[in-house]
Amino acid sequence: MSEILHQVPYLDGPRDKDRIRADEWQRDERMEHLAKLRDSRPEIFERLDTTARISLGYYENDKQAAARHGRDTSKGR
């Protein structure tokens, strides 16, 4: 179903989801801290609840999109 909806054109033109995610990304020091924890202490990171780990994944995907679109991801907006 989502594949069909993804192919539907919008009234104001096609959507660039990667660009939208890149434009909306904001640096979050809590997520940066979680990323450091994952890299330095994986045994502790694995004990965190699933929501925190999933949130970090979304945050990092959006951060990568921002970097692909030329944003400096080493600082905030």
Tab-separated table of N, CA, C and O in Angstrom, residues 13-56:
chain	number	residue	atom	x	y	z
A	13	GLY	N	3.706	19.376	-6.844
A	13	GLY	CA	4.926	18.793	-7.377
A	13	GLY	C	5.423	17.619	-6.541
A	13	GLY	O	4.900	17.338	-5.470
A	14	PRO	N	6.438	16.957	-7.043
A	14	PRO	CA	6.967	15.792	-6.332
A	14	PRO	C	7.657	16.185	-5.031
A	14	PRO	O	8.157	17.301	-4.901
A	15	ARG	N	7.687	15.280	-4.094
A	15	ARG	CA	8.312	15.515	-2.796
A	15	ARG	C	9.740	14.970	-2.797
A	15	ARG	O	9.987	13.874	-3.290
A	16	ASP	N	10.646	15.738	-2.256
A	16	ASP	CA	12.018	15.285	-2.048
A	16	ASP	C	12.167	15.027	-0.551
A	16	ASP	O	12.547	15.913	0.211
A	17	LYS	N	11.829	13.811	-0.141
A	17	LYS	CA	11.810	13.489	1.286
A	17	LYS	C	13.184	13.645	1.923
A	17	LYS	O	13.286	14.075	3.066
A	18	ASP	N	14.223	13.319	1.177
A	18	ASP	CA	15.573	13.457	1.720
A	18	ASP	C	15.886	14.920	2.011
A	18	ASP	O	16.432	15.251	3.057
A	19	ARG	N	15.502	15.811	1.115
A	19	ARG	CA	15.734	17.244	1.310
A	19	ARG	C	14.902	17.777	2.480
A	19	ARG	O	15.376	18.572	3.281
A	20	ILE	N	13.677	17.324	2.589
A	20	ILE	CA	12.809	17.757	3.690
A	20	ILE	C	13.414	17.339	5.026
A	20	ILE	O	13.479	18.130	5.962
A	21	ARG	N	13.868	16.091	5.104
A	21	ARG	CA	14.490	15.621	6.345
A	21	ARG	C	15.754	16.403	6.656
A	21	ARG	O	16.032	16.723	7.807
A	22	ALA	N	16.532	16.710	5.625
A	22	ALA	CA	17.771	17.478	5.818
A	22	ALA	C	17.473	18.886	6.318
A	22	ALA	O	18.154	19.393	7.216
A	23	ASP	N	16.459	19.506	5.760
A	23	ASP	CA	16.109	20.875	6.157
A	23	ASP	C	15.575	20.942	7.588
A	23	ASP	O	15.774	21.933	8.282
A	24	GLU	N	14.901	19.889	8.025
A	24	GLU	CA	14.289	19.892	9.353
A	24	GLU	C	15.223	19.406	10.455
A	24	GLU	O	14.921	19.553	11.627
A	25	TRP	N	16.381	18.843	10.086
A	25	TRP	CA	17.289	18.299	11.089
A	25	TRP	C	17.844	19.406	11.982
A	25	TRP	O	18.218	20.482	11.521
A	26	GLN	N	17.867	19.143	13.267
A	26	GLN	CA	18.473	20.043	14.253
A	26	GLN	C	19.368	19.213	15.162
A	26	GLN	O	18.999	18.113	15.570
A	27	ARG	N	20.524	19.769	15.479
A	27	ARG	CA	21.457	19.065	16.362
A	27	ARG	C	20.817	18.897	17.740
A	27	ARG	O	20.225	19.804	18.284
A	28	ASP	N	20.964	17.701	18.292
A	28	ASP	CA	20.413	17.373	19.602
A	28	ASP	C	21.549	16.773	20.423
A	28	ASP	O	22.023	15.670	20.125
A	29	GLU	N	21.973	17.487	21.436
A	29	GLU	CA	23.104	17.041	22.243
A	29	GLU	C	22.813	15.721	22.958
A	29	GLU	O	23.716	14.927	23.191
A	30	ARG	N	21.565	15.461	23.294
A	30	ARG	CA	21.218	14.181	23.922
A	30	ARG	C	21.477	13.022	22.971
A	30	ARG	O	21.999	11.978	23.366
A	31	MET	N	21.124	13.207	21.704
A	31	MET	CA	21.355	12.159	20.710
A	31	MET	C	22.848	12.004	20.432
A	31	MET	O	23.337	10.881	20.245
A	32	GLU	N	23.570	13.107	20.414
A	32	GLU	CA	25.022	13.037	20.222
A	32	GLU	C	25.658	12.256	21.373
A	32	GLU	O	26.566	11.458	21.163
A	33	HIS	N	25.162	12.483	22.575
A	33	HIS	CA	25.663	11.751	23.744
A	33	HIS	C	25.353	10.255	23.624
A	33	HIS	O	26.198	9.407	23.942
A	34	LEU	N	24.151	9.922	23.161
A	34	LEU	CA	23.802	8.507	22.959
A	34	LEU	C	24.714	7.855	21.923
A	34	LEU	O	25.118	6.703	22.089
A	35	ALA	N	25.037	8.582	20.859
A	35	ALA	CA	25.924	8.036	19.831
A	35	ALA	C	27.313	7.768	20.413
A	35	ALA	O	27.931	6.737	20.119
A	36	LYS	N	27.796	8.681	21.250
A	36	LYS	CA	29.100	8.467	21.888
A	36	LYS	C	29.040	7.267	22.834
A	36	LYS	O	29.984	6.476	22.902
A	37	LEU	N	27.944	7.138	23.559
A	37	LEU	CA	27.766	6.004	24.466
A	37	LEU	C	27.755	4.694	23.684
A	37	LEU	O	28.388	3.713	24.082
A	38	ARG	N	27.066	4.671	22.562
A	38	ARG	CA	27.004	3.463	21.724
A	38	ARG	C	28.406	3.060	21.263
A	38	ARG	O	28.747	1.885	21.255
A	39	ASP	N	29.217	4.061	20.901
A	39	ASP	CA	30.547	3.767	20.385
A	39	ASP	C	31.544	3.408	21.483
A	39	ASP	O	32.416	2.563	21.282
A	40	SER	N	31.409	4.029	22.652
A	40	SER	CA	32.395	3.806	23.708
A	40	SER	C	31.995	2.702	24.690
A	40	SER	O	32.860	2.020	25.238
A	41	ARG	N	30.711	2.538	24.924
A	41	ARG	CA	30.231	1.550	25.910
A	41	ARG	C	29.040	0.777	25.347
A	41	ARG	O	27.908	0.925	25.807
A	42	PRO	N	29.248	-0.047	24.339
A	42	PRO	CA	28.123	-0.749	23.697
A	42	PRO	C	27.326	-1.636	24.659
A	42	PRO	O	26.122	-1.809	24.470
A	43	GLU	N	27.974	-2.161	25.685
A	43	GLU	CA	27.253	-3.033	26.620
A	43	GLU	C	26.202	-2.250	27.412
A	43	GLU	O	25.144	-2.777	27.743
A	44	ILE	N	26.477	-1.001	27.697
A	44	ILE	CA	25.487	-0.148	28.383
A	44	ILE	C	24.418	0.303	27.398
A	44	ILE	O	23.226	0.306	27.718
A	45	PHE	N	24.842	0.670	26.194
A	45	PHE	CA	23.891	1.129	25.172
A	45	PHE	C	22.845	0.053	24.881
A	45	PHE	O	21.665	0.358	24.718
A	46	GLU	N	23.260	-1.203	24.842
A	46	GLU	CA	22.330	-2.293	24.543
A	46	GLU	C	21.271	-2.478	25.623
A	46	GLU	O	20.221	-3.046	25.360
A	47	ARG	N	21.519	-1.987	26.817
A	47	ARG	CA	20.543	-2.093	27.901
A	47	ARG	C	19.487	-0.995	27.859
A	47	ARG	O	18.492	-1.069	28.578
A	48	LEU	N	19.698	0.024	27.042
A	48	LEU	CA	18.722	1.112	26.938
A	48	LEU	C	17.441	0.592	26.298
A	48	LEU	O	17.457	-0.397	25.558
A	49	ASP	N	16.352	1.301	26.544
A	49	ASP	CA	15.090	0.858	25.951
A	49	ASP	C	15.119	1.025	24.433
A	49	ASP	O	15.888	1.804	23.880
A	50	THR	N	14.288	0.274	23.789
A	50	THR	CA	14.244	0.233	22.330
A	50	THR	C	13.929	1.590	21.727
A	50	THR	O	14.491	1.954	20.689
A	51	THR	N	13.079	2.351	22.365
A	51	THR	CA	12.686	3.657	21.835
A	51	THR	C	13.891	4.580	21.699
A	51	THR	O	14.029	5.281	20.688
A	52	ALA	N	14.771	4.583	22.668
A	52	ALA	CA	15.959	5.436	22.610
A	52	ALA	C	16.868	5.011	21.462
A	52	ALA	O	17.394	5.860	20.728
A	53	ARG	N	17.030	3.720	21.271
A	53	ARG	CA	17.903	3.233	20.195
A	53	ARG	C	17.302	3.516	18.819
A	53	ARG	O	18.012	3.900	17.897
A	54	ILE	N	15.992	3.369	18.696
A	54	ILE	CA	15.331	3.679	17.428
A	54	ILE	C	15.417	5.176	17.149
A	54	ILE	O	15.690	5.596	16.016
A	55	SER	N	15.206	5.987	18.166
A	55	SER	CA	15.294	7.442	18.011
A	55	SER	C	16.674	7.854	17.534
A	55	SER	O	16.813	8.732	16.673
A	56	LEU	N	17.706	7.222	18.075
A	56	LEU	CA	19.065	7.532	17.634
A	56	LEU	C	19.239	7.171	16.163
A	56	LEU	O	19.866	7.920	15.408
